Amino acid sequence: MARLVMKFGGTSVADIDRIRNVARHVKREVAAGHEVAVVVSAMAGTTNRLVDWCREAASLHDAREYDVVVASGEQVSAGLLAITLESMGINARSWQGWQLPIRTSDAHGAARILEVNGAELVKRFKERGEVAVIAGFQGVHPETNRITTLGRGGSDTSAVAVAAAVNADRCDIYTDVDGVYTTDPRVVAKARRLDKIAYEEMLELASLGAKVLQVRSVELGMVHNVRIFVRSSFDEPDSIDPHAAPPGTLICGEEEIVEQQVVTGIAFSKDEAQISIRRVADKPGVAAAIFGPLADASINVDMIVQNVSPDGATTDLTFTVPAADYERATSVLNGAKGKIGFERLDGATDVAKVSVIGVGMRSHAGVAAKAFKALAEHRINIRAITTSEIKFSLLIDANYTELAVRTLHSLYNLDK
Ligand code: ASP
Ligand code: MG
């Protein structure tokens, strides 16, 4: 017997037929003797509609009331799934965030989970064999006693938090892909599904655009050591053997991965823009003068490279921002030109960032050097390079993205 959290996203609960399908997935696990808590998102399209309604009502609105409105989507799907399970003879009860409770900060619209009380759920697993159906995405702020939501895509984080609270053996994320791939299969036909990936690697992949899971759910999983399993919700519920290992990707601690590859995956993003500040004074306080105003404007800066000045007087500084923020970023910088002091700004929006990720890089030398050589052979120019312990990122011309990703994918033996 195992204790499982099963999470289903919006497309999996898009209508009553699909909710029935979800119920059959749940039934299979219950019949196999497992204790089950289910976490659901709102029915597909619902949250978007609720968000639009808030905007339509007033473009500037109180975030507390926004949360009241958008949290309602999950209330509906949780209730509907509980009804469906009951109708199939499965003992089930729905739970809203405030009922457990799932305690959060008061950052309405982007609240952080502080604590989840799983005691009542565990008691009911034991005493009544009851399935808990939990509304994802929502919680409550204990001091004000008001409903909060966790930010878009937040029910992944709800699921992992519940799994930590009830000490689940696994948190299954049922989604419209059957796992995490070495890279985007639409770009590289030979992309392979990974059996396992370490939390840290997944964090890099997720934040770099492999849009499988909300990044915070992986952070939370890493902190609480929750084994997160990404699997398909399209598989026929009754054809799955609940005792066999299903296809999917397990996100887990490094120690659980026996045959660690040096490189696990290649991520890329074309939504990048490059900004270079030429001949900026080489003295203390300049980086603060540049990045302070960008932070104040809520512009996320990613790769930052600064050269060592040849003459001790001026240097160049290059960094990337999301392409959508490019105009805003350049106008913020031009506005602060007097304070910063530089000769000119250069920029480009037709750039892409390609990142190579793998915890194995910690113990292997020369991993990046191989990439430089391979890209040079294809005459792909590298504009900027950044590295961390388990990844390196290259900024290149956007036109070469696919070629670079394919080249690196086969270079590191990721092709199937
Ligand atoms: N329904 C919410 C959203 O669309 C939460 C989720 O689906 O994870 O963002
Ligand atoms: Mg999602």
CSV table of C-alpha atoms and ligand atoms in Angstrom, one decimal:
chain,number,residue,atom,x,y,z
A,1,MET,CA,0.0,0.0,0.0
A,2,ALA,CA,1.2,3.5,-0.8
A,3,ARG,CA,0.0,7.0,-0.1
A,4,LEU,CA,-0.5,9.0,-3.2
A,5,VAL,CA,-1.3,12.5,-4.2
A,6,MET,CA,-2.8,12.7,-7.7
A,7,LYS,CA,-2.9,16.1,-9.4
A,8,PHE,CA,-5.0,16.8,-12.5
A,9,GLY,CA,-4.8,20.0,-14.5
A,10,GLY,CA,-7.5,22.0,-16.3
A,11,THR,CA,-7.6,20.0,-19.5
A,12,SER,CA,-8.1,16.8,-17.5
A,13,VAL,CA,-11.2,18.2,-15.8
A,14,ALA,CA,-12.4,20.2,-18.8
A,15,ASP,CA,-15.9,18.7,-18.8
A,16,ILE,CA,-18.0,16.0,-17.0
A,17,ASP,CA,-16.8,13.3,-19.3
A,18,ARG,CA,-13.2,14.0,-18.5
A,19,ILE,CA,-13.9,14.3,-14.8
A,20,ARG,CA,-15.3,10.8,-15.1
A,21,ASN,CA,-12.1,9.7,-16.6
A,22,VAL,CA,-10.2,11.3,-13.7
A,23,ALA,CA,-12.4,9.5,-11.3
A,24,ARG,CA,-11.5,6.2,-13.0
A,25,HIS,CA,-7.8,7.0,-12.5
A,26,VAL,CA,-8.6,7.5,-8.9
A,27,LYS,CA,-10.7,4.4,-8.6
A,28,ARG,CA,-7.8,2.3,-10.0
A,29,GLU,CA,-5.5,3.5,-7.3
A,30,VAL,CA,-8.0,3.1,-4.5
A,31,ALA,CA,-8.9,-0.4,-5.7
A,32,ALA,CA,-5.2,-1.3,-5.5
A,33,GLY,CA,-5.3,-0.4,-1.8
A,34,HIS,CA,-3.6,3.0,-2.0
A,35,GLU,CA,-4.5,6.0,0.2
A,36,VAL,CA,-5.3,8.9,-2.2
A,37,ALA,CA,-5.6,12.7,-2.1
A,38,VAL,CA,-6.5,14.3,-5.3
A,39,VAL,CA,-5.6,17.9,-6.2
A,40,VAL,CA,-7.5,19.6,-9.1
A,41,SER,CA,-7.2,22.7,-11.2
A,42,ALA,CA,-10.2,24.7,-12.5
A,43,MET,CA,-11.8,23.4,-15.7
A,44,ALA,CA,-9.8,24.5,-18.7
A,45,GLY,CA,-10.4,28.1,-19.7
A,46,THR,CA,-12.2,28.9,-16.4
A,47,THR,CA,-9.4,30.8,-14.6
A,48,ASN,CA,-8.8,32.9,-17.7
A,49,ARG,CA,-12.4,33.8,-17.9
A,50,LEU,CA,-12.5,34.7,-14.2
A,51,VAL,CA,-9.4,36.9,-14.5
A,52,ASP,CA,-11.0,38.6,-17.5
A,53,TRP,CA,-14.1,39.3,-15.5
A,54,CYS,CA,-12.1,41.0,-12.8
A,55,ARG,CA,-10.4,43.2,-15.3
A,56,GLU,CA,-13.6,44.0,-17.0
A,57,ALA,CA,-15.2,45.0,-13.7
A,58,ALA,CA,-12.4,47.3,-12.9
A,59,SER,CA,-8.9,47.4,-14.5
A,60,LEU,CA,-7.5,48.3,-11.1
A,61,HIS,CA,-9.0,46.0,-8.5
A,62,ASP,CA,-8.4,44.8,-5.0
A,63,ALA,CA,-6.2,41.7,-5.1
A,64,ARG,CA,-8.2,40.3,-2.2
A,65,GLU,CA,-11.3,40.3,-4.3
A,66,TYR,CA,-9.5,39.0,-7.3
A,67,ASP,CA,-8.6,36.0,-5.2
A,68,VAL,CA,-12.2,35.5,-4.1
A,69,VAL,CA,-13.2,35.4,-7.8
A,70,VAL,CA,-10.4,33.3,-9.3
A,71,ALA,CA,-10.3,30.7,-6.5
A,72,SER,CA,-13.9,29.7,-7.4
A,73,GLY,CA,-12.8,27.7,-10.4
A,74,GLU,CA,-11.1,25.1,-8.3
A,75,GLN,CA,-14.1,25.0,-5.9
A,76,VAL,CA,-16.3,23.8,-8.8
A,77,SER,CA,-14.0,21.1,-10.1
A,78,ALA,CA,-13.3,19.7,-6.6
A,79,GLY,CA,-17.0,19.5,-5.9
A,80,LEU,CA,-17.7,17.9,-9.2
A,81,LEU,CA,-15.0,15.3,-8.8
A,82,ALA,CA,-16.2,14.4,-5.3
A,83,ILE,CA,-19.7,14.0,-6.6
A,84,THR,CA,-18.5,11.8,-9.5
A,85,LEU,CA,-16.4,9.6,-7.2
A,86,GLU,CA,-19.3,9.1,-4.8
A,87,SER,CA,-21.5,8.1,-7.7
A,88,MET,CA,-18.9,5.4,-8.6
A,89,GLY,CA,-19.1,4.1,-5.0
A,90,ILE,CA,-15.9,5.7,-3.8
A,91,ASN,CA,-15.9,7.4,-0.5
A,92,ALA,CA,-14.8,10.9,-1.2
A,93,ARG,CA,-14.9,14.4,0.3
A,94,SER,CA,-13.9,17.8,-1.2
A,95,TRP,CA,-11.7,20.3,0.6
A,96,GLN,CA,-11.3,24.0,0.0
A,97,GLY,CA,-7.9,25.6,0.9
A,98,TRP,CA,-9.4,27.3,4.0
A,99,GLN,CA,-10.8,24.0,5.2
A,100,LEU,CA,-7.7,22.0,5.6
A,101,PRO,CA,-6.3,24.6,6.0
A,102,ILE,CA,-3.6,25.5,3.5
A,103,ARG,CA,-2.1,28.5,5.2
A,104,THR,CA,-0.4,31.1,3.0
A,105,SER,CA,1.2,34.5,3.1
A,106,ASP,CA,-1.0,37.5,2.3
A,107,ALA,CA,0.5,38.2,-1.1
A,108,HIS,CA,-2.8,38.0,-2.8
A,109,GLY,CA,-2.6,36.7,-6.4
A,110,ALA,CA,0.9,35.2,-5.7
A,111,ALA,CA,0.7,33.9,-2.2
A,112,ARG,CA,3.3,31.5,-0.8
A,113,ILE,CA,2.3,28.4,1.1
A,114,LEU,CA,3.5,28.5,4.7
A,115,GLU,CA,1.9,25.4,6.1
A,116,VAL,CA,-0.5,22.7,5.2
A,117,ASN,CA,-2.4,20.7,7.9
A,118,GLY,CA,-2.8,17.1,6.6
A,119,ALA,CA,-3.8,15.6,9.9
A,120,GLU,CA,-7.5,15.3,9.2
A,121,LEU,CA,-6.8,13.8,5.7
A,122,VAL,CA,-4.6,11.1,7.2
A,123,LYS,CA,-7.2,10.4,9.9
A,124,ARG,CA,-9.8,9.9,7.3
A,125,PHE,CA,-7.6,7.7,5.1
A,126,LYS,CA,-7.2,5.4,8.1
A,127,GLU,CA,-10.7,5.5,9.6
A,128,ARG,CA,-12.9,5.7,6.5
A,129,GLY,CA,-10.8,4.9,3.5
A,130,GLU,CA,-11.9,8.3,2.3
A,131,VAL,CA,-10.4,10.0,-0.8
A,132,ALA,CA,-9.7,13.7,-0.3
A,133,VAL,CA,-10.4,15.9,-3.2
A,134,ILE,CA,-8.6,19.2,-2.7
A,135,ALA,CA,-9.1,22.5,-4.6
A,136,GLY,CA,-5.7,23.5,-5.9
A,137,PHE,CA,-4.4,27.0,-6.4
A,138,GLN,CA,-6.0,28.4,-3.2
A,139,GLY,CA,-5.3,28.8,0.4
A,140,VAL,CA,-6.1,31.1,3.3
A,141,HIS,CA,-4.1,33.8,5.1
A,142,PRO,CA,-4.5,33.0,8.8
A,143,GLU,CA,-4.5,36.5,10.3
A,144,THR,CA,-7.0,38.0,7.9
A,145,ASN,CA,-8.9,34.8,7.3
A,146,ARG,CA,-9.2,35.6,3.7
A,147,ILE,CA,-8.9,33.4,0.6
A,148,THR,CA,-5.6,33.6,-1.3
A,149,THR,CA,-4.3,32.2,-4.6
A,150,LEU,CA,-0.9,31.0,-5.4
A,151,GLY,CA,-0.3,32.5,-8.9
A,152,ARG,CA,-1.1,31.0,-12.3
A,153,GLY,CA,-0.3,27.3,-12.5
A,154,GLY,CA,-0.3,27.1,-8.7
A,155,SER,CA,-2.2,23.9,-8.3
A,156,ASP,CA,1.1,22.0,-9.0
A,157,THR,CA,2.5,23.7,-5.9
A,158,SER,CA,-0.7,22.8,-4.0
A,159,ALA,CA,-0.2,19.2,-4.9
A,160,VAL,CA,3.4,19.0,-3.8
A,161,ALA,CA,2.6,20.9,-0.5
A,162,VAL,CA,-0.2,18.4,0.2
A,163,ALA,CA,2.1,15.5,-0.6
A,164,ALA,CA,4.6,16.9,1.9
A,165,ALA,CA,1.9,17.4,4.5
A,166,VAL,CA,0.5,13.8,4.4
A,167,ASN,CA,4.0,12.4,3.8
A,168,ALA,CA,3.0,10.8,0.5
A,169,ASP,CA,5.1,8.2,-1.2
A,170,ARG,CA,4.7,10.0,-4.5
A,171,CYS,CA,3.0,13.1,-6.0
A,172,ASP,CA,1.7,12.1,-9.4
A,173,ILE,CA,1.2,15.1,-11.8
A,174,TYR,CA,-1.2,14.0,-14.6
A,175,THR,CA,-0.7,16.3,-17.5
A,176,ASP,CA,-1.0,16.5,-21.3
A,177,VAL,CA,2.6,15.4,-21.8
A,178,ASP,CA,3.9,12.0,-20.7
A,179,GLY,CA,7.0,13.3,-18.9
A,180,VAL,CA,10.0,15.5,-19.1
A,181,TYR,CA,12.0,15.4,-22.2
A,182,THR,CA,15.7,15.9,-22.9
A,183,THR,CA,14.6,18.9,-25.0
A,184,ASP,CA,11.5,20.1,-26.9
A,185,PRO,CA,10.4,17.2,-29.1
A,186,ARG,CA,9.0,19.6,-31.6
A,187,VAL,CA,12.5,20.9,-32.3
A,188,VAL,CA,14.4,17.7,-31.9
A,189,ALA,CA,12.5,14.6,-33.1
A,190,LYS,CA,15.0,12.4,-31.3
A,191,ALA,CA,14.2,14.0,-27.9
A,192,ARG,CA,13.8,11.3,-25.3
A,193,ARG,CA,11.6,11.1,-22.2
A,194,LEU,CA,13.8,11.0,-19.1
A,195,ASP,CA,13.0,8.3,-16.5
A,196,LYS,CA,14.4,10.4,-13.7
A,197,ILE,CA,15.6,14.0,-13.3
A,198,ALA,CA,17.1,15.7,-10.2
A,199,TYR,CA,15.2,18.5,-8.6
A,200,GLU,CA,18.0,21.0,-9.4
A,201,GLU,CA,18.0,20.0,-13.1
A,202,MET,CA,14.3,20.3,-13.3
A,203,LEU,CA,14.4,23.7,-11.7
A,204,GLU,CA,16.8,24.8,-14.5
A,205,LEU,CA,14.7,23.2,-17.2
A,206,ALA,CA,11.4,24.6,-15.8
A,207,SER,CA,12.6,28.1,-15.4
A,208,LEU,CA,14.2,28.0,-18.9
A,209,GLY,CA,11.0,27.2,-20.6
A,210,ALA,CA,10.1,23.5,-20.3
A,211,LYS,CA,6.6,24.4,-19.2
A,212,VAL,CA,5.7,21.2,-17.5
A,213,LEU,CA,5.3,22.3,-13.9
A,214,GLN,CA,5.1,25.5,-11.9
A,215,VAL,CA,8.7,26.2,-10.8
A,216,ARG,CA,7.7,26.7,-7.2
A,217,SER,CA,6.3,23.2,-7.0
A,218,VAL,CA,9.8,21.8,-7.8
A,219,GLU,CA,11.4,24.1,-5.2
A,220,LEU,CA,9.0,22.9,-2.7
A,221,GLY,CA,9.5,19.3,-3.7
A,222,MET,CA,13.2,19.7,-3.3
A,223,VAL,CA,12.9,21.2,0.2
A,224,HIS,CA,10.5,18.5,1.5
A,225,ASN,CA,12.0,15.7,-0.6
A,226,VAL,CA,8.6,14.9,-2.3
A,227,ARG,CA,9.0,12.5,-5.2
A,228,ILE,CA,7.1,14.2,-8.1
A,229,PHE,CA,6.1,12.0,-11.0
A,230,VAL,CA,5.0,13.6,-14.3
A,231,ARG,CA,2.7,11.3,-16.3
A,232,SER,CA,0.1,11.4,-19.0
A,233,SER,CA,-3.6,11.9,-18.2
A,234,PHE,CA,-4.6,10.6,-21.6
A,235,ASP,CA,-3.7,7.0,-20.9
A,236,GLU,CA,-6.8,4.8,-20.6
A,237,PRO,CA,-7.4,4.7,-16.8
A,238,ASP,CA,-8.2,1.0,-16.7
A,239,SER,CA,-5.4,-0.2,-18.9
A,240,ILE,CA,-2.8,0.9,-16.3
A,241,ASP,CA,-1.4,-1.6,-13.9
A,242,PRO,CA,-1.4,0.2,-10.5
A,243,HIS,CA,1.4,-2.1,-9.3
A,244,ALA,CA,3.8,-1.6,-12.2
A,245,ALA,CA,6.0,1.4,-12.9
A,246,PRO,CA,4.0,3.6,-15.3
A,247,PRO,CA,5.6,5.6,-18.1
A,248,GLY,CA,6.6,9.1,-17.0
A,249,THR,CA,9.4,11.1,-15.4
A,250,LEU,CA,10.3,11.0,-11.7
A,251,ILE,CA,11.7,14.3,-10.3
A,252,CYS,CA,13.7,13.2,-7.3
A,253,GLY,CA,16.9,13.7,-5.3
A,254,GLU,CA,20.2,13.0,-7.1
A,255,GLU,CA,20.9,10.0,-4.8
A,256,GLU,CA,18.0,8.2,-6.4
A,257,ILE,CA,19.5,8.5,-9.8
A,258,VAL,CA,21.9,5.6,-10.3
A,259,GLU,CA,23.1,6.1,-13.8
A,260,GLN,CA,23.7,9.8,-14.0
A,261,GLN,CA,24.4,11.2,-17.4
A,262,VAL,CA,26.8,14.2,-17.6
A,263,VAL,CA,24.2,16.2,-19.5
A,264,THR,CA,20.5,15.7,-18.8
A,265,GLY,CA,18.8,18.2,-21.1
A,266,ILE,CA,19.0,21.2,-23.3
A,267,ALA,CA,16.7,24.1,-22.8
A,268,PHE,CA,16.2,27.1,-25.0
A,269,SER,CA,14.4,30.4,-25.2
A,270,LYS,CA,13.8,32.8,-28.0
A,271,ASP,CA,12.1,35.3,-25.9
A,272,GLU,CA,15.3,37.0,-25.0
A,273,ALA,CA,16.8,40.4,-25.7
A,274,GLN,CA,20.4,41.5,-25.4
A,275,ILE,CA,21.4,44.8,-24.0
A,276,SER,CA,25.0,46.0,-24.1
A,277,ILE,CA,26.1,49.1,-22.3
A,278,ARG,CA,29.2,50.5,-24.0
A,279,ARG,CA,32.0,52.3,-22.2
A,280,VAL,CA,30.5,52.5,-18.8
A,281,ALA,CA,32.7,53.8,-16.0
A,282,ASP,CA,34.7,51.0,-14.3
A,283,LYS,CA,34.1,52.0,-10.7
A,284,PRO,CA,32.2,50.8,-7.6
A,285,GLY,CA,28.4,51.4,-7.7
A,286,VAL,CA,28.0,51.3,-11.4
A,287,ALA,CA,26.3,47.8,-11.5
A,288,ALA,CA,24.0,49.0,-8.8
A,289,ALA,CA,23.2,52.1,-10.8
A,290,ILE,CA,22.3,49.9,-13.8
A,291,PHE,CA,20.4,47.1,-12.2
A,292,GLY,CA,18.7,49.0,-9.4
A,293,PRO,CA,16.4,50.9,-11.8
A,294,LEU,CA,15.7,47.8,-13.8
A,295,ALA,CA,14.7,45.9,-10.6
A,296,ASP,CA,12.5,48.8,-9.6
A,297,ALA,CA,10.8,48.5,-12.9
A,298,SER,CA,10.3,44.8,-12.2
A,299,ILE,CA,12.4,43.8,-15.2
A,300,ASN,CA,14.0,40.4,-14.7
A,301,VAL,CA,17.7,40.4,-15.8
A,302,ASP,CA,19.2,37.1,-16.7
A,303,MET,CA,22.6,36.6,-18.1
A,304,ILE,CA,25.1,39.3,-17.0
A,305,VAL,CA,28.6,39.5,-18.4
A,306,GLN,CA,31.0,42.3,-17.7
A,307,ASN,CA,34.5,42.4,-19.0
A,308,VAL,CA,37.6,43.4,-17.1
A,309,SER,CA,38.4,46.9,-18.2
A,310,PRO,CA,41.6,47.2,-20.3
A,311,ASP,CA,42.4,50.6,-19.0
A,312,GLY,CA,40.7,50.7,-15.6
A,313,ALA,CA,38.5,53.5,-16.8
A,314,THR,CA,35.6,52.1,-18.8
A,315,THR,CA,34.2,48.7,-19.7
A,316,ASP,CA,31.3,47.0,-21.5
A,317,LEU,CA,28.5,45.3,-19.8
A,318,THR,CA,26.1,42.9,-21.5
A,319,PHE,CA,22.9,41.3,-20.1
A,320,THR,CA,19.6,39.8,-21.2
A,321,VAL,CA,16.0,40.7,-20.4
A,322,PRO,CA,12.8,39.1,-21.6
A,323,ALA,CA,12.1,40.3,-25.1
A,324,ALA,CA,8.8,41.7,-24.0
A,325,ASP,CA,10.6,44.1,-21.6
A,326,TYR,CA,13.3,45.2,-24.1
A,327,GLU,CA,11.8,48.6,-24.9
A,328,ARG,CA,11.0,49.4,-21.3
A,329,ALA,CA,14.5,48.3,-20.2
A,330,THR,CA,16.2,50.6,-22.8
A,331,SER,CA,14.1,53.5,-21.8
A,332,VAL,CA,14.7,53.0,-18.1
A,333,LEU,CA,18.5,52.9,-18.8
A,334,ASN,CA,18.4,55.9,-21.1
A,335,GLY,CA,16.5,57.7,-18.4
A,336,ALA,CA,19.2,56.9,-15.9
A,337,LYS,CA,22.1,57.6,-18.3
A,338,GLY,CA,23.2,60.7,-16.4
A,339,LYS,CA,23.5,58.8,-13.2
A,340,ILE,CA,25.1,55.6,-14.7
A,341,GLY,CA,27.4,57.3,-17.2
A,342,PHE,CA,28.0,55.4,-20.4
A,343,GLU,CA,28.7,56.1,-24.0
A,344,ARG,CA,25.9,54.2,-25.7
A,345,LEU,CA,23.4,51.3,-25.6
A,346,ASP,CA,23.4,48.5,-28.2
A,347,GLY,CA,20.8,45.9,-28.2
A,348,ALA,CA,19.3,43.0,-30.1
A,349,THR,CA,16.0,41.1,-29.9
A,350,ASP,CA,16.7,38.4,-32.5
A,351,VAL,CA,18.8,36.4,-30.0
A,352,ALA,CA,18.2,33.1,-28.2
A,353,LYS,CA,19.5,31.5,-25.1
A,354,VAL,CA,20.5,27.8,-25.3
A,355,SER,CA,21.3,26.1,-22.0
A,356,VAL,CA,22.9,22.8,-21.3
A,357,ILE,CA,22.0,21.2,-18.0
A,358,GLY,CA,23.2,18.3,-15.9
A,359,VAL,CA,24.3,17.7,-12.3
A,360,GLY,CA,27.1,15.5,-13.8
A,361,MET,CA,28.9,18.7,-14.8
A,362,ARG,CA,30.0,19.2,-11.2
A,363,SER,CA,32.4,16.3,-11.6
A,364,HIS,CA,33.3,16.4,-15.3
A,365,ALA,CA,35.6,18.9,-16.9
A,366,GLY,CA,35.5,20.1,-20.5
A,367,VAL,CA,31.8,19.8,-20.9
A,368,ALA,CA,31.3,23.3,-22.2
A,369,ALA,CA,34.5,23.2,-24.3
A,370,LYS,CA,33.0,20.4,-26.4
A,371,ALA,CA,29.9,22.6,-27.1
A,372,PHE,CA,32.0,25.5,-28.3
A,373,LYS,CA,33.9,23.4,-30.7
A,374,ALA,CA,30.7,21.7,-32.1
A,375,LEU,CA,29.0,25.1,-32.6
A,376,ALA,CA,32.1,26.5,-34.2
A,377,GLU,CA,32.0,23.7,-36.7
A,378,HIS,CA,28.5,24.9,-37.7
A,379,ARG,CA,29.7,28.5,-37.8
A,380,ILE,CA,27.4,29.5,-35.0
A,381,ASN,CA,28.7,32.6,-33.2
A,382,ILE,CA,28.4,32.8,-29.4
A,383,ARG,CA,27.6,36.3,-28.2
A,384,ALA,CA,27.8,35.6,-24.5
A,385,ILE,CA,28.3,32.8,-22.1
A,386,THR,CA,27.3,32.2,-18.5
A,387,THR,CA,27.9,29.2,-16.3
A,388,SER,CA,26.8,27.8,-13.0
A,389,GLU,CA,27.7,24.5,-11.3
A,390,ILE,CA,25.2,22.4,-13.2
A,391,LYS,CA,24.6,24.4,-16.4
A,392,PHE,CA,26.0,26.7,-19.0
A,393,SER,CA,24.0,29.1,-21.2
A,394,LEU,CA,25.0,30.5,-24.6
A,395,LEU,CA,23.5,33.5,-26.2
A,396,ILE,CA,23.3,33.1,-30.0
A,397,ASP,CA,21.5,34.5,-33.0
A,398,ALA,CA,17.9,33.3,-32.9
A,399,ASN,CA,18.1,32.0,-36.5
A,400,TYR,CA,20.5,29.3,-35.3
A,401,THR,CA,18.4,28.1,-32.3
A,402,GLU,CA,17.2,24.8,-33.8
A,403,LEU,CA,20.5,24.0,-35.3
A,404,ALA,CA,22.3,24.6,-32.0
A,405,VAL,CA,19.9,22.6,-30.0
A,406,ARG,CA,20.1,19.7,-32.4
A,407,THR,CA,23.8,19.8,-32.5
A,408,LEU,CA,24.2,19.8,-28.7
A,409,HIS,CA,21.5,17.2,-28.3
A,410,SER,CA,23.5,14.7,-30.3
A,411,LEU,CA,26.8,15.9,-29.0
A,412,TYR,CA,25.9,14.9,-25.5
A,413,ASN,CA,24.4,11.5,-26.6
A,414,LEU,CA,20.9,12.5,-25.8
A,415,ASP,CA,19.4,11.3,-29.1
A,416,LYS,CA,17.5,8.1,-28.9
B,1,ASP,N1,-6.4,27.2,-12.4
B,1,ASP,C1,-5.2,27.9,-12.1
B,1,ASP,C2,-4.6,28.5,-13.3
B,1,ASP,O1,-5.0,28.3,-14.4
B,1,ASP,C3,-4.2,27.1,-11.4
B,1,ASP,C4,-3.7,25.9,-12.2
B,1,ASP,O2,-4.3,25.5,-13.1
B,1,ASP,O3,-2.7,25.3,-11.7
B,1,ASP,O4,-3.6,29.2,-13.2
B,2,MG,MG,-0.4,23.7,-15.1
